[in-house]
Coordinates of C-alpha atoms and ligand atoms in Angstrom, one line a residue:
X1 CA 77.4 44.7 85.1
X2 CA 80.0 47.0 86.9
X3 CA 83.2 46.8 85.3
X4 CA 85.8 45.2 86.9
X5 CA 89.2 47.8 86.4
X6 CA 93.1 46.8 87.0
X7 CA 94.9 49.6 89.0
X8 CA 98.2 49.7 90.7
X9 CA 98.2 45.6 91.4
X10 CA 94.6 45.3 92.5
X11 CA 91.2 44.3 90.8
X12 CA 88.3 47.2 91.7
X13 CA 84.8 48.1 90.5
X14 CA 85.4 51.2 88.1
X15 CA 84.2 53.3 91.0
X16 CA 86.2 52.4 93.5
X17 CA 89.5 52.7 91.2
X18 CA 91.3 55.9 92.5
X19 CA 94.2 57.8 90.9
X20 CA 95.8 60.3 92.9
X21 CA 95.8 64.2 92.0
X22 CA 99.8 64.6 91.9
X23 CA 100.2 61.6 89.2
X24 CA 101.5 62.5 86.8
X25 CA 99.8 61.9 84.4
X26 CA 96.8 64.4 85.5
X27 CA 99.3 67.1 86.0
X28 CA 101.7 66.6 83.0
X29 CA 100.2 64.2 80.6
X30 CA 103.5 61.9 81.3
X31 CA 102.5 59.1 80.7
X32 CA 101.9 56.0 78.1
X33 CA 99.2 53.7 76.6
X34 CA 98.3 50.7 74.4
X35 CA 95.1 49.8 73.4
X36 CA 95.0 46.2 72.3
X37 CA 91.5 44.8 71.1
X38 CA 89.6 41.6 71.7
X39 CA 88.2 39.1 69.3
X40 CA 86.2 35.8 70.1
X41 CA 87.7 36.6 73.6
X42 CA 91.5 36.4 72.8
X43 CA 93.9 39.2 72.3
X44 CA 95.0 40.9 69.1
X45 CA 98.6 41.0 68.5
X46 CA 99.2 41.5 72.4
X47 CA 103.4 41.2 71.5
X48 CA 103.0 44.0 69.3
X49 CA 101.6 46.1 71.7
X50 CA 104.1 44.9 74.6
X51 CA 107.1 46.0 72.3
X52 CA 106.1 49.3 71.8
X53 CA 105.0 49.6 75.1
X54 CA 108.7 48.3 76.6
X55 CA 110.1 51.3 74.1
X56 CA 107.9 54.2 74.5
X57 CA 108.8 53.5 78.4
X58 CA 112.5 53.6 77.3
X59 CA 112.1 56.3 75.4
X60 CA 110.8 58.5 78.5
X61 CA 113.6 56.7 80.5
X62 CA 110.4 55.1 82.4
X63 CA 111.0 52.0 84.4
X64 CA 109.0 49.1 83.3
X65 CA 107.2 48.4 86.3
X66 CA 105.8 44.7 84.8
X67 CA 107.1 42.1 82.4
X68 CA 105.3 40.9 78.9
X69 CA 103.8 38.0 81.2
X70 CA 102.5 40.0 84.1
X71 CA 100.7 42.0 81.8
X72 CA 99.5 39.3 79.8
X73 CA 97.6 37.5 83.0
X74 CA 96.7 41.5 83.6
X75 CA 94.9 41.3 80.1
X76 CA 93.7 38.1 80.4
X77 CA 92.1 38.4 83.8
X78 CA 90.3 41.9 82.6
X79 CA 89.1 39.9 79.5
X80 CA 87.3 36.6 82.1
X81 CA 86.3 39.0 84.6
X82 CA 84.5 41.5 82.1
X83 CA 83.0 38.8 80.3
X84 CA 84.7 40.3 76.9
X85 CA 83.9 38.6 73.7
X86 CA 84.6 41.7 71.4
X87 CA 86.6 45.5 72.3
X88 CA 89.4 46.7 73.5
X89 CA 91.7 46.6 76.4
X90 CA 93.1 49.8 77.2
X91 CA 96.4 50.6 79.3
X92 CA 98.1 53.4 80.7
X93 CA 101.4 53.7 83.0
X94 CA 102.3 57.1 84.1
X95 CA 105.2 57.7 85.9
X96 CA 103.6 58.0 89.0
X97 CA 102.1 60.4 91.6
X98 CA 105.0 62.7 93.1
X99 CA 104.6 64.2 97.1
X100 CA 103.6 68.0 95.1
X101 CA 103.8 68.9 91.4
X102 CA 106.7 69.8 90.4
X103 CA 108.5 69.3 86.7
X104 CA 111.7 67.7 87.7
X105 CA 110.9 63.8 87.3
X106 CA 110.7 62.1 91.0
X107 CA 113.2 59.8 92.0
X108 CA 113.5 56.3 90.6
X109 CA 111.6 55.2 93.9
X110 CA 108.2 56.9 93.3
X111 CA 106.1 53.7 91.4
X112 CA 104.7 53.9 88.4
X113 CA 100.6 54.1 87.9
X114 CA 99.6 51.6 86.1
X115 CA 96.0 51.6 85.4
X116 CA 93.9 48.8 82.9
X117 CA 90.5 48.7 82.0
X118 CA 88.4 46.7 79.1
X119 CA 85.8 47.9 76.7
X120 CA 83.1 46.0 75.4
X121 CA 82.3 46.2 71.7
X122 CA 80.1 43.2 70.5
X123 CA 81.0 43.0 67.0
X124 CA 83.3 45.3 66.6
X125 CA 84.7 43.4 63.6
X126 CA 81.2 43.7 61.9
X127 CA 81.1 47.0 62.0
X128 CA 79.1 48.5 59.8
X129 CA 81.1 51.7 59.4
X130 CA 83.4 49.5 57.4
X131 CA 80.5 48.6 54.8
X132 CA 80.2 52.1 54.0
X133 CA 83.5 53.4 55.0
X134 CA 84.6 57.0 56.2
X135 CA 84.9 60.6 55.8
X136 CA 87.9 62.4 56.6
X137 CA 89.0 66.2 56.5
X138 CA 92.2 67.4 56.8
X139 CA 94.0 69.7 59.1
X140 CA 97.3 71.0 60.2
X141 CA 99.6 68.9 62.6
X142 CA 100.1 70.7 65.5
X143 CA 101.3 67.9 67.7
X144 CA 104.9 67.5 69.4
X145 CA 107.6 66.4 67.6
X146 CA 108.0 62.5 69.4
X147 CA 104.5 61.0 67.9
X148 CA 106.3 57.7 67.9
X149 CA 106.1 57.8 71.6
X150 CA 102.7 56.4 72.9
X151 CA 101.6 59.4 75.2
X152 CA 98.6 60.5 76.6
X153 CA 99.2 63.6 75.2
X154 CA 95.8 63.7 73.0
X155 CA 94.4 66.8 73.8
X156 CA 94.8 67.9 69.9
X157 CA 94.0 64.4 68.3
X158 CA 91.0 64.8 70.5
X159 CA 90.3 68.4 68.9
X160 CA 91.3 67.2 65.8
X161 CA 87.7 64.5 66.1
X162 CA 86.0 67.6 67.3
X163 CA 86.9 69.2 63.4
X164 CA 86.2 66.5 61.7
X165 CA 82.4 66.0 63.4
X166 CA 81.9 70.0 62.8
X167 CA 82.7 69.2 59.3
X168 CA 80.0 66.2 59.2
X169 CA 83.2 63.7 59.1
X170 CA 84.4 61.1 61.2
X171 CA 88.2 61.8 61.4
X172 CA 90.7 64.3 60.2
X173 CA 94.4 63.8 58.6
X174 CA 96.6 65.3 59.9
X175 CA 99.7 67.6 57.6
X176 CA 103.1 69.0 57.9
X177 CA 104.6 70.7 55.1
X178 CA 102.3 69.4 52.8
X179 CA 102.0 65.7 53.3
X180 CA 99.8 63.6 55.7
X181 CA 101.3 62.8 58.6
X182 CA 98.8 60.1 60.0
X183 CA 95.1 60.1 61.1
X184 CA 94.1 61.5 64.8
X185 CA 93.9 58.0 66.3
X186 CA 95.3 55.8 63.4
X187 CA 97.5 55.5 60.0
X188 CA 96.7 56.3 56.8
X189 CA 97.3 54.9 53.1
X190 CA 96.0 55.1 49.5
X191 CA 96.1 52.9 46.6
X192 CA 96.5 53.1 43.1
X193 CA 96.9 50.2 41.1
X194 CA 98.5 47.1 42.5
X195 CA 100.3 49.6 45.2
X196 CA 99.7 50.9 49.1
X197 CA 101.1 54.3 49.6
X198 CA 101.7 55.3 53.1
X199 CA 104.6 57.2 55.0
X200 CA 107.2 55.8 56.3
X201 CA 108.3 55.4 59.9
X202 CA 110.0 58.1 61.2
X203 CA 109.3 60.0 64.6
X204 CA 107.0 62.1 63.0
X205 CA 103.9 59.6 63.4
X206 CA 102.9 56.1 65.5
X207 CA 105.0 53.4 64.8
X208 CA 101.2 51.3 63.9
X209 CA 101.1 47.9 65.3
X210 CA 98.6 46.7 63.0
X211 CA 100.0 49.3 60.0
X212 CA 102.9 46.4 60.6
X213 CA 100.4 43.7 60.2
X214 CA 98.6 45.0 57.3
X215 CA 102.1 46.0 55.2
X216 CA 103.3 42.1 56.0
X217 CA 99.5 40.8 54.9
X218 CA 99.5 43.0 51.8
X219 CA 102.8 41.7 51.0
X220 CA 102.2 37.9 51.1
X221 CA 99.1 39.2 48.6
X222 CA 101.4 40.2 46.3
X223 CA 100.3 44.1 46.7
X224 CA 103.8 46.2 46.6
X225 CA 104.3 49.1 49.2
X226 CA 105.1 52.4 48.8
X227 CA 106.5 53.9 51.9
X228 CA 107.1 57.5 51.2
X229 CA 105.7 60.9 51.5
X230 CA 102.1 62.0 49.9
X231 CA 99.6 64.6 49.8
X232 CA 96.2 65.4 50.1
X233 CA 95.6 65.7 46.6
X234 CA 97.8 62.5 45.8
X235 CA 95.2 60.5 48.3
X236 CA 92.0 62.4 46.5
X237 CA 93.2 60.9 43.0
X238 CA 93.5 57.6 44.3
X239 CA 91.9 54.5 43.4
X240 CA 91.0 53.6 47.2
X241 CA 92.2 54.8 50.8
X242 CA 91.8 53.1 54.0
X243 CA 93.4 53.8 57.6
X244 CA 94.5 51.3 59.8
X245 CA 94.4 50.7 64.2
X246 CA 93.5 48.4 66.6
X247 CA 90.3 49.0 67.4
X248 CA 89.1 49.5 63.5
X249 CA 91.7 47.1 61.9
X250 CA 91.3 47.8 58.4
X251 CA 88.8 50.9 57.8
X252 CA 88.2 52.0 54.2
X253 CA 87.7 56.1 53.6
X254 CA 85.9 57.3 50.9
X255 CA 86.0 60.7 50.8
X256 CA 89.0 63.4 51.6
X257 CA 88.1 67.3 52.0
X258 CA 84.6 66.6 50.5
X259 CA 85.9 65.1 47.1
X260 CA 85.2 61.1 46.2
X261 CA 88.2 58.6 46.4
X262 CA 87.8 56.6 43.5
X263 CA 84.3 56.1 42.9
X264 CA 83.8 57.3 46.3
X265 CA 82.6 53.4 47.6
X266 CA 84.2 50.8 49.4
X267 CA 86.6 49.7 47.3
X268 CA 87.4 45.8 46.7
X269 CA 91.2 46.3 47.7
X270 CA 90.9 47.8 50.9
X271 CA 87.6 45.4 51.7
X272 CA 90.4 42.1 50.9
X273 CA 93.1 43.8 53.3
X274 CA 90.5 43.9 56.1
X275 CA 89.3 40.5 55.3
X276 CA 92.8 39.2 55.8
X277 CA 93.8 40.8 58.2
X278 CA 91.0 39.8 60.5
X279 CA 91.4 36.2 59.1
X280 CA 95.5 35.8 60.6
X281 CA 94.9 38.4 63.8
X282 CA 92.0 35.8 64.9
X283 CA 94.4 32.7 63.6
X284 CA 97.0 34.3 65.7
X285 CA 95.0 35.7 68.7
X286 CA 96.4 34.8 72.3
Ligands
PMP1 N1 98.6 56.8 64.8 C1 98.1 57.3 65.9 C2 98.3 58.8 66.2 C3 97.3 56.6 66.9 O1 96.8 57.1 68.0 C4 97.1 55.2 66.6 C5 96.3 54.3 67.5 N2 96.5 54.5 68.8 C6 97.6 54.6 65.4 C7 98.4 55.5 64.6 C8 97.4 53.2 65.1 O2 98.2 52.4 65.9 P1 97.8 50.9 66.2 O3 97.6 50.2 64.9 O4 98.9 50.3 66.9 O5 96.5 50.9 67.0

């Protein structure tokens, strides 16, 4: 089946969707995403994802070019049309495509691109990647210093995956002056005892939609949270770690820099928090 793609206000098969060369975000990476995911055919946390959207445009003094509804029938449409049970819905508005390149943002009058498309996962919340969990290294953050914007700007993420597969891993986390930032596409926690450990918001990581989830979930379970600064070797001595995104929810990790978390398994903490957190997203699914 061709896949059906949203761009600039009209439905196309993917390859007859066309971007111009000048936008903007081809030339300067200036632009933002969201990637909201699919269960049973409804959307996960889709006001979440609106929120941040509304502020990372704000933040680039981007106009919104549609409301939280128009997006929503956007969504929704993709989600019929593709015949999505499970994945992920992914969005990107740039701020347009200029008459030449040129650094000085356009005038107010240039539109933005706005550019949707779906991907299919069939059971993506069985996946079996969270039975056995994950590997991660970790390596410096060289990223800007706005990662609570939503940019396109994932060229080192992106090398950051390439790493961790040359290491035999599946992600990296990522360090500044000695404490983990965040993972290359998500956020990331340990536990020991009764407590979740991750860093607090700041701009110097992704302000996690479901991180926000998770924290609330884990609260009503009567976990406590920790938000504060940690290290590698902090996370290593832990009883359990897990990361946390849309598209893998709740994702246990069992082994940092080639050293065992815990017993170096899935622990029963991490498995609950994904458990629950699937159970309310699905309850609350739109
Ligand atoms: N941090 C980074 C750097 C990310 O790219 C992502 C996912 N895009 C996250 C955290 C997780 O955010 P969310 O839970 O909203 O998917």
């Amino acid at each position: 089946m061709t896949r059906t793609v949203y761009v600039n206000g009209e439905y196309l098969p993917e390859d007859q969707a066309k971007v111009s060369i000048f936008d903007r975000g081809f030339l300067f990476a200036d632009g933002v995403y969201e990637v909201t995911s699919v269960l049973g055919g409804k959307l996960i946390d889709f006001d979440g994802h609106a929120v941040r959207l509304e502020r990372s445009l704000k933040e680039l003094q981007m106009t919104a070019p549609l409301t939280k509804d128009e997006l929503l029938d956007i969504h929704r449409e993709l989600v019929t049309r593709n015949d999505v049970t499970d994945g992920m819905i992914y969005l990107q508005i740039t701020r347009g495509a200029d008459a030449d390149r040129d650094f000085v943002f356009p005038s107010d009058d240039v539109p933005s691109t706005v550019v949707l498309f779906t991907q299919s996962k069939p059971g993506l919340a069985e996946s079996p990647t969270a039975q056995k969990g994950i590997k991660v290294i970790s390596i410096e953050d060289q990223r800007w210093g706005r990662r609570d914007i939503k940019t396109v700007q994932l060229l080192y993420p992106s090398m950051g995956k390439m790493m961790a597969k040359a290491a035999g891993c599946d992600d990296a986390w990522m360090v500044e002056d000695g404490h983990v930032t965040e993972g290359t596409s998500n956020n990331a926690y340990f536990i020991k005892g009764n407590t979740i450990v991750t860093r607090p918001l700041s701009n110097d990581i992704l302000h996690g939609i479901t991180r926000a989830a998770v924290l609330r979930f884990a609260e009503e379970a009567q976990m406590k949270i920790d938000e504060r600064l940690f290290t590698i070797e902090e996370a290593q001595g832990a009883d359990e770690a897990f990361i946390t995104s849309a598209s893998t929810f709740v994702m246990p990790v069992v082994e940092i820099d080639g050293k065992p978390v815990g017993e170096g398994n899935v622990g029963p903490m991490a498995t609950r928090l994904r458990e629950i957190y699937l159970d309310e997203s699905r309850k609350a699914a739109i």
